[in-house]
Coordinates of C-alpha atoms in Angstrom, one line a residue:
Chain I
X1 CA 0.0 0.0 0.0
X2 CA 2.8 2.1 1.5
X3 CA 4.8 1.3 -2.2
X4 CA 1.7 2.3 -4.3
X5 CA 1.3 5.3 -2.7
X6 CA 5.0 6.3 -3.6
X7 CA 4.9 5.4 -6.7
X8 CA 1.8 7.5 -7.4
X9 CA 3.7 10.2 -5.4
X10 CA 6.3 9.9 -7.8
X11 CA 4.6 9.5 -11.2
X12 CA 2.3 12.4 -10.5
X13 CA 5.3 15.0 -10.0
X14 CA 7.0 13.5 -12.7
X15 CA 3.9 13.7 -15.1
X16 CA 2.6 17.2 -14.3
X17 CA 6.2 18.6 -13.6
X18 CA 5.4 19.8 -10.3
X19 CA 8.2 22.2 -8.8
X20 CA 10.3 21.2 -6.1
X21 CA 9.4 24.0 -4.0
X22 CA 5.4 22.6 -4.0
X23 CA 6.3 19.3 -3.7
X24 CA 8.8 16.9 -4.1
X25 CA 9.4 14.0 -5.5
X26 CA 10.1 11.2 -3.3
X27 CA 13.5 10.4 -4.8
X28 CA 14.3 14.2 -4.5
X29 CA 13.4 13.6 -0.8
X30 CA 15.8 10.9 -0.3
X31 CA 18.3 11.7 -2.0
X32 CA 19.3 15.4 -1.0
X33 CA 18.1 13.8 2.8
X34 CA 21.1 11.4 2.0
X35 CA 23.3 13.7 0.9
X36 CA 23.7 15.4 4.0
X37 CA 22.7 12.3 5.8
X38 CA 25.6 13.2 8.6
X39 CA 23.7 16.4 9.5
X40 CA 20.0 14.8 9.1
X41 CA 21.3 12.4 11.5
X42 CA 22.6 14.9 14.1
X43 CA 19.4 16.8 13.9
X44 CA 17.5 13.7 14.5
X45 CA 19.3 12.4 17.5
X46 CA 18.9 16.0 19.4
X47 CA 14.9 16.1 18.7
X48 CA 15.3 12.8 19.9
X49 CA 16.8 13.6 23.3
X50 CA 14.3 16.2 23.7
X51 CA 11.4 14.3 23.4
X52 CA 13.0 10.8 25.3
X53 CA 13.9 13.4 28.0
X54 CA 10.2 15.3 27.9
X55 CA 8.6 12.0 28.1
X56 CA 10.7 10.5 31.2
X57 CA 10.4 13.9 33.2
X58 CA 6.3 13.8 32.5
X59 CA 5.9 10.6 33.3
X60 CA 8.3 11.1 36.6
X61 CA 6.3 14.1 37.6
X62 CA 2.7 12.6 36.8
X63 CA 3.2 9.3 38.5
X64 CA 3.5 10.9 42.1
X65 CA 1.3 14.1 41.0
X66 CA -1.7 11.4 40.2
X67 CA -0.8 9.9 44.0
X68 CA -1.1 13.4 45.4
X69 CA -4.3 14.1 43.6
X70 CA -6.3 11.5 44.1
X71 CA -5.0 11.5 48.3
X72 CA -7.6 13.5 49.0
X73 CA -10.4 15.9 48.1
X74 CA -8.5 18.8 49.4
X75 CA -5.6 18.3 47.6
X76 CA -7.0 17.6 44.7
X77 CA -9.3 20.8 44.6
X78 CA -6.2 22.9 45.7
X79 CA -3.9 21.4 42.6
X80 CA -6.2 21.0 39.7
X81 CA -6.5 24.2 39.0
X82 CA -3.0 24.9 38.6
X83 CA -2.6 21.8 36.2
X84 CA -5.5 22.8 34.2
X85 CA -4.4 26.4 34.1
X86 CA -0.6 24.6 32.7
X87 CA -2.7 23.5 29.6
X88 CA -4.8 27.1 28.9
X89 CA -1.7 28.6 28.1
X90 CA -0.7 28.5 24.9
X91 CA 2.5 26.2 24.4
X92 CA 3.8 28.0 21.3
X93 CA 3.2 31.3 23.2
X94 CA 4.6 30.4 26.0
X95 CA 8.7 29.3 24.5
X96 CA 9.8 32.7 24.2
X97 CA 9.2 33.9 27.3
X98 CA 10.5 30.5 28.7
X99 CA 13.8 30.9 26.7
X100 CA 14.5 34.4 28.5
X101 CA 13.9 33.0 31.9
X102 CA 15.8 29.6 31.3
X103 CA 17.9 30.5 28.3
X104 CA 19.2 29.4 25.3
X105 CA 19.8 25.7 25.9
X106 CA 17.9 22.5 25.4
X107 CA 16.1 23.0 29.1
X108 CA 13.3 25.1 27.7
X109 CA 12.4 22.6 25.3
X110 CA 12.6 19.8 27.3
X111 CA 9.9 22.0 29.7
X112 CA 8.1 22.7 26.5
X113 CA 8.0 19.1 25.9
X114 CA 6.9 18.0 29.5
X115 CA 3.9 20.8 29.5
X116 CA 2.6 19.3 26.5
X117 CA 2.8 16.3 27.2
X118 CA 2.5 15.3 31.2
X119 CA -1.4 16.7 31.3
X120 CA -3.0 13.7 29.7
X121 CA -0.5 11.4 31.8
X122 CA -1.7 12.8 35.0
X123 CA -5.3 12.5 33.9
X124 CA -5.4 8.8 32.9
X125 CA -3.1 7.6 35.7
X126 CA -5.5 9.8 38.4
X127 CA -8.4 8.3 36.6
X128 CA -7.4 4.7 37.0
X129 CA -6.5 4.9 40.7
X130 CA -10.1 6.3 41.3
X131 CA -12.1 4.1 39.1
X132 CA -10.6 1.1 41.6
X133 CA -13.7 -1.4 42.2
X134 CA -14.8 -0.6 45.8
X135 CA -15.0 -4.6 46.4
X136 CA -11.1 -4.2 45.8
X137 CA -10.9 -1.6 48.3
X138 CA -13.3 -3.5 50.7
X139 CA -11.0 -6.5 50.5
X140 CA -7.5 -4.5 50.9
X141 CA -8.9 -3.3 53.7
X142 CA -10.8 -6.8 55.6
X143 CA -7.0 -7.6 55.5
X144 CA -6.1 -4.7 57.5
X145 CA -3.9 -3.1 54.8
X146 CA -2.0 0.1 55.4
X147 CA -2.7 3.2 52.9
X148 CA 0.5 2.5 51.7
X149 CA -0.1 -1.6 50.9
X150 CA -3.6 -0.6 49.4
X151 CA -1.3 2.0 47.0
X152 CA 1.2 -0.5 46.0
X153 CA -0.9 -3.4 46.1
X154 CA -4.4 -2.2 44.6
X155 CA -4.4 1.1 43.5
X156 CA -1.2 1.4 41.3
X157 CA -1.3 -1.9 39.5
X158 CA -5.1 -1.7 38.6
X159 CA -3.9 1.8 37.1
X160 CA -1.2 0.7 34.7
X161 CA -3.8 -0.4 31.2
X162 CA -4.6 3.6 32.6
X163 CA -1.1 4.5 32.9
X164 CA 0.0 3.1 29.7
X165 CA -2.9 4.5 27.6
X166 CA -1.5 7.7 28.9
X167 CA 2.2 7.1 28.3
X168 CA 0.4 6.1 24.6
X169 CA -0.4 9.8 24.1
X170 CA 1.8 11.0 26.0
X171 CA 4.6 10.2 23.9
X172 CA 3.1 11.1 20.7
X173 CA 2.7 14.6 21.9
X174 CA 6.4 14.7 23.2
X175 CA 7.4 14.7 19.2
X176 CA 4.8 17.3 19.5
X177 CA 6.3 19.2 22.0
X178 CA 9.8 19.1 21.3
X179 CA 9.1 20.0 17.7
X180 CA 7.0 23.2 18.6
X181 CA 9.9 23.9 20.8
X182 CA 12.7 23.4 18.1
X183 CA 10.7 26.1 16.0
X184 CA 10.9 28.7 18.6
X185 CA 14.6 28.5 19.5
X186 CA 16.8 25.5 18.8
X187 CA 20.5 25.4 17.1
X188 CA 19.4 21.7 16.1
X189 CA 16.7 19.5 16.1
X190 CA 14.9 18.1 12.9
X191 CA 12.2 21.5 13.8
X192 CA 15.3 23.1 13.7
X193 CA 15.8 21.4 10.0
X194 CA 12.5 22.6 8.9
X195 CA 12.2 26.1 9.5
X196 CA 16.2 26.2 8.2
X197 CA 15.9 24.2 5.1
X198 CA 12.4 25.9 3.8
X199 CA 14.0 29.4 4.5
X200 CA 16.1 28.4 1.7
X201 CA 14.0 26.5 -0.3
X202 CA 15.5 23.1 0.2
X203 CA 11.9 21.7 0.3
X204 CA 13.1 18.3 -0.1
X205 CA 15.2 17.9 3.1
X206 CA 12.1 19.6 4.9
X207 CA 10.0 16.9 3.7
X208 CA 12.9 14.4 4.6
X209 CA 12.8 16.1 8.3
X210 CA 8.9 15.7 8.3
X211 CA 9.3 11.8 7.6
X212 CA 11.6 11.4 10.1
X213 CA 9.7 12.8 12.4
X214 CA 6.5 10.4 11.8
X215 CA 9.1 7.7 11.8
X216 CA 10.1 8.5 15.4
X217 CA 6.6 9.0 16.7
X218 CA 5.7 5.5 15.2
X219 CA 8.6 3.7 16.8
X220 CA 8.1 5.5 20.0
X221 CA 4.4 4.9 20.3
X222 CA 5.0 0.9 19.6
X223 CA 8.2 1.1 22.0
X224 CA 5.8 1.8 24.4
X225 CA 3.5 -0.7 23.2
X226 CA 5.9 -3.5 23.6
X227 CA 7.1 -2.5 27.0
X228 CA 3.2 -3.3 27.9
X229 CA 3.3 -6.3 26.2
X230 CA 5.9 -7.5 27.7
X231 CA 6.4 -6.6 31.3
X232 CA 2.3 -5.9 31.7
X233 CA 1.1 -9.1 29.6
X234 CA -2.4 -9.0 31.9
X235 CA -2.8 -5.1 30.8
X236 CA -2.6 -5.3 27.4
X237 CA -4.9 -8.0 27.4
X238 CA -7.7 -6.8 29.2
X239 CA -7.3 -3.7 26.8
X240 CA -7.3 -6.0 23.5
X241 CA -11.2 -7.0 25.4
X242 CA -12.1 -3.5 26.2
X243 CA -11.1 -2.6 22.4
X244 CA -12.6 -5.6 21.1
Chain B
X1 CA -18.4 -17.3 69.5
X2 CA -20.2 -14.0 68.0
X3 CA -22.6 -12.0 70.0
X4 CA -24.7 -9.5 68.5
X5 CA -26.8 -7.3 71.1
X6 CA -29.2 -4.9 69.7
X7 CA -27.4 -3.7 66.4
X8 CA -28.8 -1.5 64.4
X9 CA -27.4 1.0 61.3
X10 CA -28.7 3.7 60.1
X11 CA -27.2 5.1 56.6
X12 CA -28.2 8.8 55.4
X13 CA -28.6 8.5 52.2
X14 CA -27.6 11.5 49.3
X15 CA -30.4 13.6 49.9
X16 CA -29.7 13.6 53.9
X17 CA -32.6 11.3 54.8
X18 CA -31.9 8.5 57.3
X19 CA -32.1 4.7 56.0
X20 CA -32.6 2.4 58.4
X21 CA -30.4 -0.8 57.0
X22 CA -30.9 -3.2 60.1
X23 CA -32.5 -2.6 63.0
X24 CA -32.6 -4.5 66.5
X25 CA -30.4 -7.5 65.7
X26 CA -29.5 -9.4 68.4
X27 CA -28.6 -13.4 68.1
X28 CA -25.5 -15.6 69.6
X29 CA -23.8 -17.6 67.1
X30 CA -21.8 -20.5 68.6
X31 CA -19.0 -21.6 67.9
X32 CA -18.1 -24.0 64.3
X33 CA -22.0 -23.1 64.1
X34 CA -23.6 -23.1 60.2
X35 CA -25.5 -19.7 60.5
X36 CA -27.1 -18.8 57.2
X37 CA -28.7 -14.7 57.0
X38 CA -31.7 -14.8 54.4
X39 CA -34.0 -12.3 53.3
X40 CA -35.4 -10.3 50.6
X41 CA -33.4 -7.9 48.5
X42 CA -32.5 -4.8 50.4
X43 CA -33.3 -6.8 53.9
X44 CA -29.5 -5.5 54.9
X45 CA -28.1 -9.0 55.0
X46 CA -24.9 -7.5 53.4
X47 CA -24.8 -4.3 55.8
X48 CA -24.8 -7.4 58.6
X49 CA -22.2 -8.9 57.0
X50 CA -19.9 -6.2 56.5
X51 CA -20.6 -4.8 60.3
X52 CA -19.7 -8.3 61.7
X53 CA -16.2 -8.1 59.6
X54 CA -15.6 -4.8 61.0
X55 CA -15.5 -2.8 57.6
X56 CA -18.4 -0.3 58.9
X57 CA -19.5 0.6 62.3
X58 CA -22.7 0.4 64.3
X59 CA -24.8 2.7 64.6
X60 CA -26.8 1.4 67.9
X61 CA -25.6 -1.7 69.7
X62 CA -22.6 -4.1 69.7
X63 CA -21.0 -7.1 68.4
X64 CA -18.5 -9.1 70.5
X65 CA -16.5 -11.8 68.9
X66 CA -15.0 -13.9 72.0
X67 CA -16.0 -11.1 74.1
X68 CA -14.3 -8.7 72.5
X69 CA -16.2 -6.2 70.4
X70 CA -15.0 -5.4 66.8
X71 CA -14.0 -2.3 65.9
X72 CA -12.3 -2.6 62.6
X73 CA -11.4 -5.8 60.3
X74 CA -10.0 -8.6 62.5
X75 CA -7.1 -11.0 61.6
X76 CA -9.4 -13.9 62.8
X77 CA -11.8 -13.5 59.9
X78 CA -12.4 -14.3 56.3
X79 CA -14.4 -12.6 54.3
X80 CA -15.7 -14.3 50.3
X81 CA -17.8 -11.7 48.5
X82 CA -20.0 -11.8 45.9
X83 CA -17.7 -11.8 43.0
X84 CA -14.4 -13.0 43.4
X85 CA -12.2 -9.8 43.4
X86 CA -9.3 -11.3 42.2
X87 CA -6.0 -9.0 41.6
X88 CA -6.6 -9.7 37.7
X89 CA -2.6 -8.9 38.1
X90 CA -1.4 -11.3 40.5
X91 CA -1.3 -15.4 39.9
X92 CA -4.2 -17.7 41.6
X93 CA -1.3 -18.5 44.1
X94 CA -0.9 -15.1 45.2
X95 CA -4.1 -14.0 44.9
X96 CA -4.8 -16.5 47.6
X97 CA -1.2 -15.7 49.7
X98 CA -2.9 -11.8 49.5
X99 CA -3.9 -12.2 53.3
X100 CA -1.0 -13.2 54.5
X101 CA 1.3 -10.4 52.3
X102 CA -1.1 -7.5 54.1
X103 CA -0.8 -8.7 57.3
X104 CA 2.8 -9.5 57.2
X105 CA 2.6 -13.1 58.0
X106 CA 4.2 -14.8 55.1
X107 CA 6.1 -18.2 56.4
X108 CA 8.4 -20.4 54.2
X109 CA 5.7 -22.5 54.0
X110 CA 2.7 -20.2 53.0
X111 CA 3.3 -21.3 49.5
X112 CA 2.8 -25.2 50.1
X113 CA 0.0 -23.9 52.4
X114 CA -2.2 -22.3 49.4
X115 CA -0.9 -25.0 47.2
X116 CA -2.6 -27.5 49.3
X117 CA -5.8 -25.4 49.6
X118 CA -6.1 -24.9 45.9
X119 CA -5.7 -28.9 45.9
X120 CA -8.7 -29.2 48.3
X121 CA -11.2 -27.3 46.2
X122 CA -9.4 -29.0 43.3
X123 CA -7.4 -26.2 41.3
X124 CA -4.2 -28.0 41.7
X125 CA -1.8 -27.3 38.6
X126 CA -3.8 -23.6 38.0
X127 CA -1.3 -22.0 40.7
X128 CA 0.4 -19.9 38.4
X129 CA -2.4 -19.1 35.9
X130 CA -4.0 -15.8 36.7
X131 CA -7.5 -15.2 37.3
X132 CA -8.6 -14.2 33.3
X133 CA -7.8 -18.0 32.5
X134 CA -10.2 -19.1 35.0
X135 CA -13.8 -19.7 34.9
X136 CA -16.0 -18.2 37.1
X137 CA -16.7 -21.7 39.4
X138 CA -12.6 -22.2 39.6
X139 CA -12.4 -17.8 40.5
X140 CA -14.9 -18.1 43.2
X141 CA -13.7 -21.6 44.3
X142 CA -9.7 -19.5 44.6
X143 CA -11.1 -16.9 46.4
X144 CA -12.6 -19.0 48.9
X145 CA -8.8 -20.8 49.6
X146 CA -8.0 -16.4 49.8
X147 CA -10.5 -16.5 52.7
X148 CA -9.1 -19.5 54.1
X149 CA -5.2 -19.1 54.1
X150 CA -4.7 -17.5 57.2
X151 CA -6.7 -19.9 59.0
X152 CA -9.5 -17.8 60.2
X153 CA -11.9 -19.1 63.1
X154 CA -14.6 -17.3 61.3
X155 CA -15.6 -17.4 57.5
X156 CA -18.0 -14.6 56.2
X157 CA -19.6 -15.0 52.9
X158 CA -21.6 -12.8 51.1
X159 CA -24.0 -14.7 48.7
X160 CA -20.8 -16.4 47.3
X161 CA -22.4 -18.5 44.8
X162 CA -25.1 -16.0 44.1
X163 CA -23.0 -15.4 40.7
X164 CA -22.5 -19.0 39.5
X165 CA -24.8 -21.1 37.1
X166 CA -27.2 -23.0 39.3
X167 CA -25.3 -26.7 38.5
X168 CA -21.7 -24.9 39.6
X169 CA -23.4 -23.3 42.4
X170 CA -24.9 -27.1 43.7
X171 CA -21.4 -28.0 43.5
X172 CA -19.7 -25.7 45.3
X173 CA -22.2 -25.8 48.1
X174 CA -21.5 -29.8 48.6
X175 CA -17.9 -28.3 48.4
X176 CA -18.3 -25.8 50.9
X177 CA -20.2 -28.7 53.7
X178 CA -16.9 -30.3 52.9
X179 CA -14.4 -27.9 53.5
X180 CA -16.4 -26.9 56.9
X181 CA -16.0 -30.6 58.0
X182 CA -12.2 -30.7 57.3
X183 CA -11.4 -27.5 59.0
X184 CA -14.1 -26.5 60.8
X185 CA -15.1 -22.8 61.0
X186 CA -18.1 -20.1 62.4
X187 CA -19.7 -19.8 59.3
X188 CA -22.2 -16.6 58.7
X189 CA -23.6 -17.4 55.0
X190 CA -25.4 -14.1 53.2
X191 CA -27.9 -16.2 50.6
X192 CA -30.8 -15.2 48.5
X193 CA -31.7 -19.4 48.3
X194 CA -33.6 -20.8 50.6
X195 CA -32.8 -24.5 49.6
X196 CA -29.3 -23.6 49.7
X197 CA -29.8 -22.0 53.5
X198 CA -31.3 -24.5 54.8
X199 CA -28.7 -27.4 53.0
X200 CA -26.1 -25.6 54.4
X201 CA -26.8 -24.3 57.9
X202 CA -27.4 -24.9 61.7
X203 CA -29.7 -22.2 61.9
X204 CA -31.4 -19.7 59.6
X205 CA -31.7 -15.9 60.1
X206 CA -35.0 -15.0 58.6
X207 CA -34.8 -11.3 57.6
X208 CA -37.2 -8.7 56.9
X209 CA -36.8 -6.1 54.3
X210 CA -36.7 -1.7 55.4
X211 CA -35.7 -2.0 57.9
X212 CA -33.8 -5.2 58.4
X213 CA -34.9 -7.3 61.5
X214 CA -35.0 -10.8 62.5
X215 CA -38.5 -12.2 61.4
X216 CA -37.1 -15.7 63.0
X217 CA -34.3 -17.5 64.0
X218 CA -35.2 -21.3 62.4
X219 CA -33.4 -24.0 63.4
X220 CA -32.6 -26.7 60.8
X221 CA -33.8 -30.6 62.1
X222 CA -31.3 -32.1 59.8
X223 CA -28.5 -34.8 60.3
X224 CA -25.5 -34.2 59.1
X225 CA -23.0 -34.9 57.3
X226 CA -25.4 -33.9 54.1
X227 CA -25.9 -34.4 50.6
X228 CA -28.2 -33.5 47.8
X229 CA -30.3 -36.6 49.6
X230 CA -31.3 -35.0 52.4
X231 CA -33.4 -32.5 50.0
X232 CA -36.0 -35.3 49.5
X233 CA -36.7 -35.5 53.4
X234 CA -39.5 -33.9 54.7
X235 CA -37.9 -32.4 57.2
X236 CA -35.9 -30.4 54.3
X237 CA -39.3 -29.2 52.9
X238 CA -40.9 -28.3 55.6
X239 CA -37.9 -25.9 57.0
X240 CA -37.9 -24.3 53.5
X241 CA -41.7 -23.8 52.9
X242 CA -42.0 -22.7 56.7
X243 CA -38.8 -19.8 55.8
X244 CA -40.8 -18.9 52.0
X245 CA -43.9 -17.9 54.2
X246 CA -41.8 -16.1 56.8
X247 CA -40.5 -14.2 53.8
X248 CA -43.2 -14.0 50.9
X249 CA -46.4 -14.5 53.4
X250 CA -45.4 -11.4 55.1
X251 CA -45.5 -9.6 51.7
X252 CA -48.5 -11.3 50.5
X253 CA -50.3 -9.6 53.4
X254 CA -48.8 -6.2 52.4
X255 CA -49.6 -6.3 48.8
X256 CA -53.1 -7.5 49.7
X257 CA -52.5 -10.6 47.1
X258 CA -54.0 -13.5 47.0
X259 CA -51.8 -16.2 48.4

């Protein structure tokens, strides 16, 4: 399908001699992408940082954020409206201003990265430690176990089909995030790449930048996948049955 | 064994008004005694239940077990609800060592211990399978080695076959008598079936629904050990047609329905 789909690519700028600045052909796309394939590569590996980094620090942060929120009422009234306000401000807005205060280095975009992408993590992990059967509960507690027990025990692994269907999104936006970022202000990065290589009408290597960048969310997003599958076999199966 | 004097709880429920779940429950439970609770839906069986294992407080009255009255969930007591409430996460075998891992009493030889009670209600070799790979009979039947492992004294069980197909739910019942006569245990059974009350038990708590209150405490004339024989008797249909009209004759009369 994939192979089709180039070739049509490829026939149709060939046929109705599209320019290169509209769009590409795919060969064009590969091979000036190859040509400075050195570069492409450097680029790639520092969006890549970014967004591994992002995704760690959101998921580090959301893990014990979601214990703190769902604690108690109190704490949870006190703190969601900070998080929520997080996600009203504009991301794209907010770089520059985030690149004065922590300057011109990769932090701010990792920050970038982590805003956009920790919000939907905290929300599906909070959400699976509430939605906790009460007989679960009941029975942690007919045992006489401790707050702590009924976290570790009940709470946190009846979360993780949650937690992963956050770290699911949560990733994709990362690429998101660290891209938006890489606009702003970045030295490299394959945003970097874009706004660069369409400045001077390489077109080609921006489309070569895009496709990396789909690449790296799809491996990402089915890294994550597998780490399910394979350390969490009983949560990716009860989400196959939810699905199906 | 368990004394109940004068219990009664009152819930409010989300528009502030008080429900009255049970109301003037007194009764003496012996000790290894079959005690069965039945009564319509809504009778507050369950609120009994959970107010024996010390998961919700009185509101009126007290229960002592061995003279000591309960306050919060007690080390001496199992508890098999409804559903199973297995840790979908966890294998059969530590599903059923849960108990113990809470209360900090793992042994060297709290493995072999469940092993041997999943052999008694015949799920040997399904140690290591988890819960999803189970049918509901062999879920139920685990959870019931759960309430075992830690040896209680006292077994509570809310209407644990109530989910099972009627044949599994003969089955486990038989199982159940069996279990009781190996190791045997204060039993307080929460059932909707009468048959199955009155198979099972000593005595039978006839309950009456809003509020809950003891209608009559029946006692069962039956020999044991039992079997599925002892339904033919007479004795076995008298008890249960004298506990139907405790329960549906008294809301016959309210209805104003022809009985």
């Amino acid at each position: 399908m994939l192979v089709v789909l180039i070739g049509v690519w490829e026939g149709a700028v060939d046929l109705f001699r599209i320019p290169v600045y509209l769009l590409p052909a795919p060969s064009a796309i590969w091979s000036d992408s190859v040509a400075i394939a050195g570069t492409v590569a450097g680029h790639t590996a520092a969006t890549l940082h970014t967004v591994l980094v992002g995704f760690v620090v959101s998921f580090a942060i959301s893990l014990p954020l979601a214990v703190l929120l769902t604690s108690s009422p109190y704490v949870s009234n006190a703190l969601y409206p900070l998080i929520v306000l997080t996600q009203s401000i504009p991301k794209i807005a907010l770089a520059p201003i985030l690149i004065v205060i922590l300057g011109a280095n990769e932090l701010p975009r990792i920050v970038i990265t982590f805003l956009v992408a920790f919000f939907p993590l905290v929300i599906a992990i909070a959400t699976g430690m509430l939605t906790v059967p009460p007989e679960l509960i009941e029975l942690g507690r007919s045992y006489k176990a401790s707050r702590l027990q009924e976290l570790y025990r009940i709470r946190l692994p009846y979360a993780v089909p949650f937690i992963f269907g956050g770290l699911k999104v949560a990733i994709a936006l990362a690429v998101v995030g660290a891209v938006v970022a890489e606009f702003v202000n970045a030295d490299k990065g394959l945003g970097y790449l874009i706004i660069t290589a369409t400045a001077f009408f390489q077109v080609p290597v921006a489309f070569g930048a895009l496709i990396l960048l789909s690449v790296m969310g799809i491996v990402l997003f089915q890294a994550v996948v597998i780490i399910e599958r394979v350390f969490f076999p009983w949560s990716a199966v009860n989400q196959e049955a939810v699905i199906v | 064994m368990i004394e109940i004097d004068k219990l009664s709880k009152v819930f409010q429920s989300q528009d502030g008004e008080d429900v009255v779940a049970v109301r003037n429950f007194s009764v003496a439970i012996a000790k290894n005694e079959f005690v069965s609770l039945v009564g319509p839906s809504g009778c507050g069986k369950s609120t009994m239940l959970r107010l024996v294992a010390g998961l919700i407080p009185p509101t009126v009255g007290t229960i002592l077990i061995e003279g000591v009255p309960v306050r919060e969930p007690r080390q001496d007591t199992g508890i098999v609800f409804q559903s199973p409430t297995l840790l979908p996460w966890a294998t059969v075998a530590d599903n059923v060592l849960f108990p113990l891992k809470m209360m900090h009493q793992m042994a060297v030889d709290s493995l072999d211990k469940a092993n041997a009670l999943l052999g008694l209600v015949g799920l040997a070799g399904f140690e290591k399978k988890y819960p999803r790979e189970l049918s509901g009979g062999m879920q139920q039947r685990a959870a019931i080695c759960r309430a075992l492992i830690h040896d209680p004294g006292i077994l509570l069980m809310d209407e644990p076959f109530g989910a099972l197909d009627a044949l599994t739910r003969e089955e486990m019942s038989l199982e159940l008598l069996r279990i009781w006569t190996e190791q045997p245990k204060t039993i307080l059974f929460v059932t909707h079936s009468i048959p199955e009350a009155v198979l099972l038990s000593d005595r039978v708590i006839v309950m009456s629904a809003r509020p809950g209150e003891i209608v009559e405490i029946v006692e069962v004339p039956l020999p044991r050990p039992r079997s599925f024989a002892v339904e033919a008797r007479s004795e076995f249909q008298d008890c249960a047609q004298h506990i139907r009209k405790l329960i549906f004759g008294a809301r016959d009369e309210h209805d104003g329905a022809p009985s």
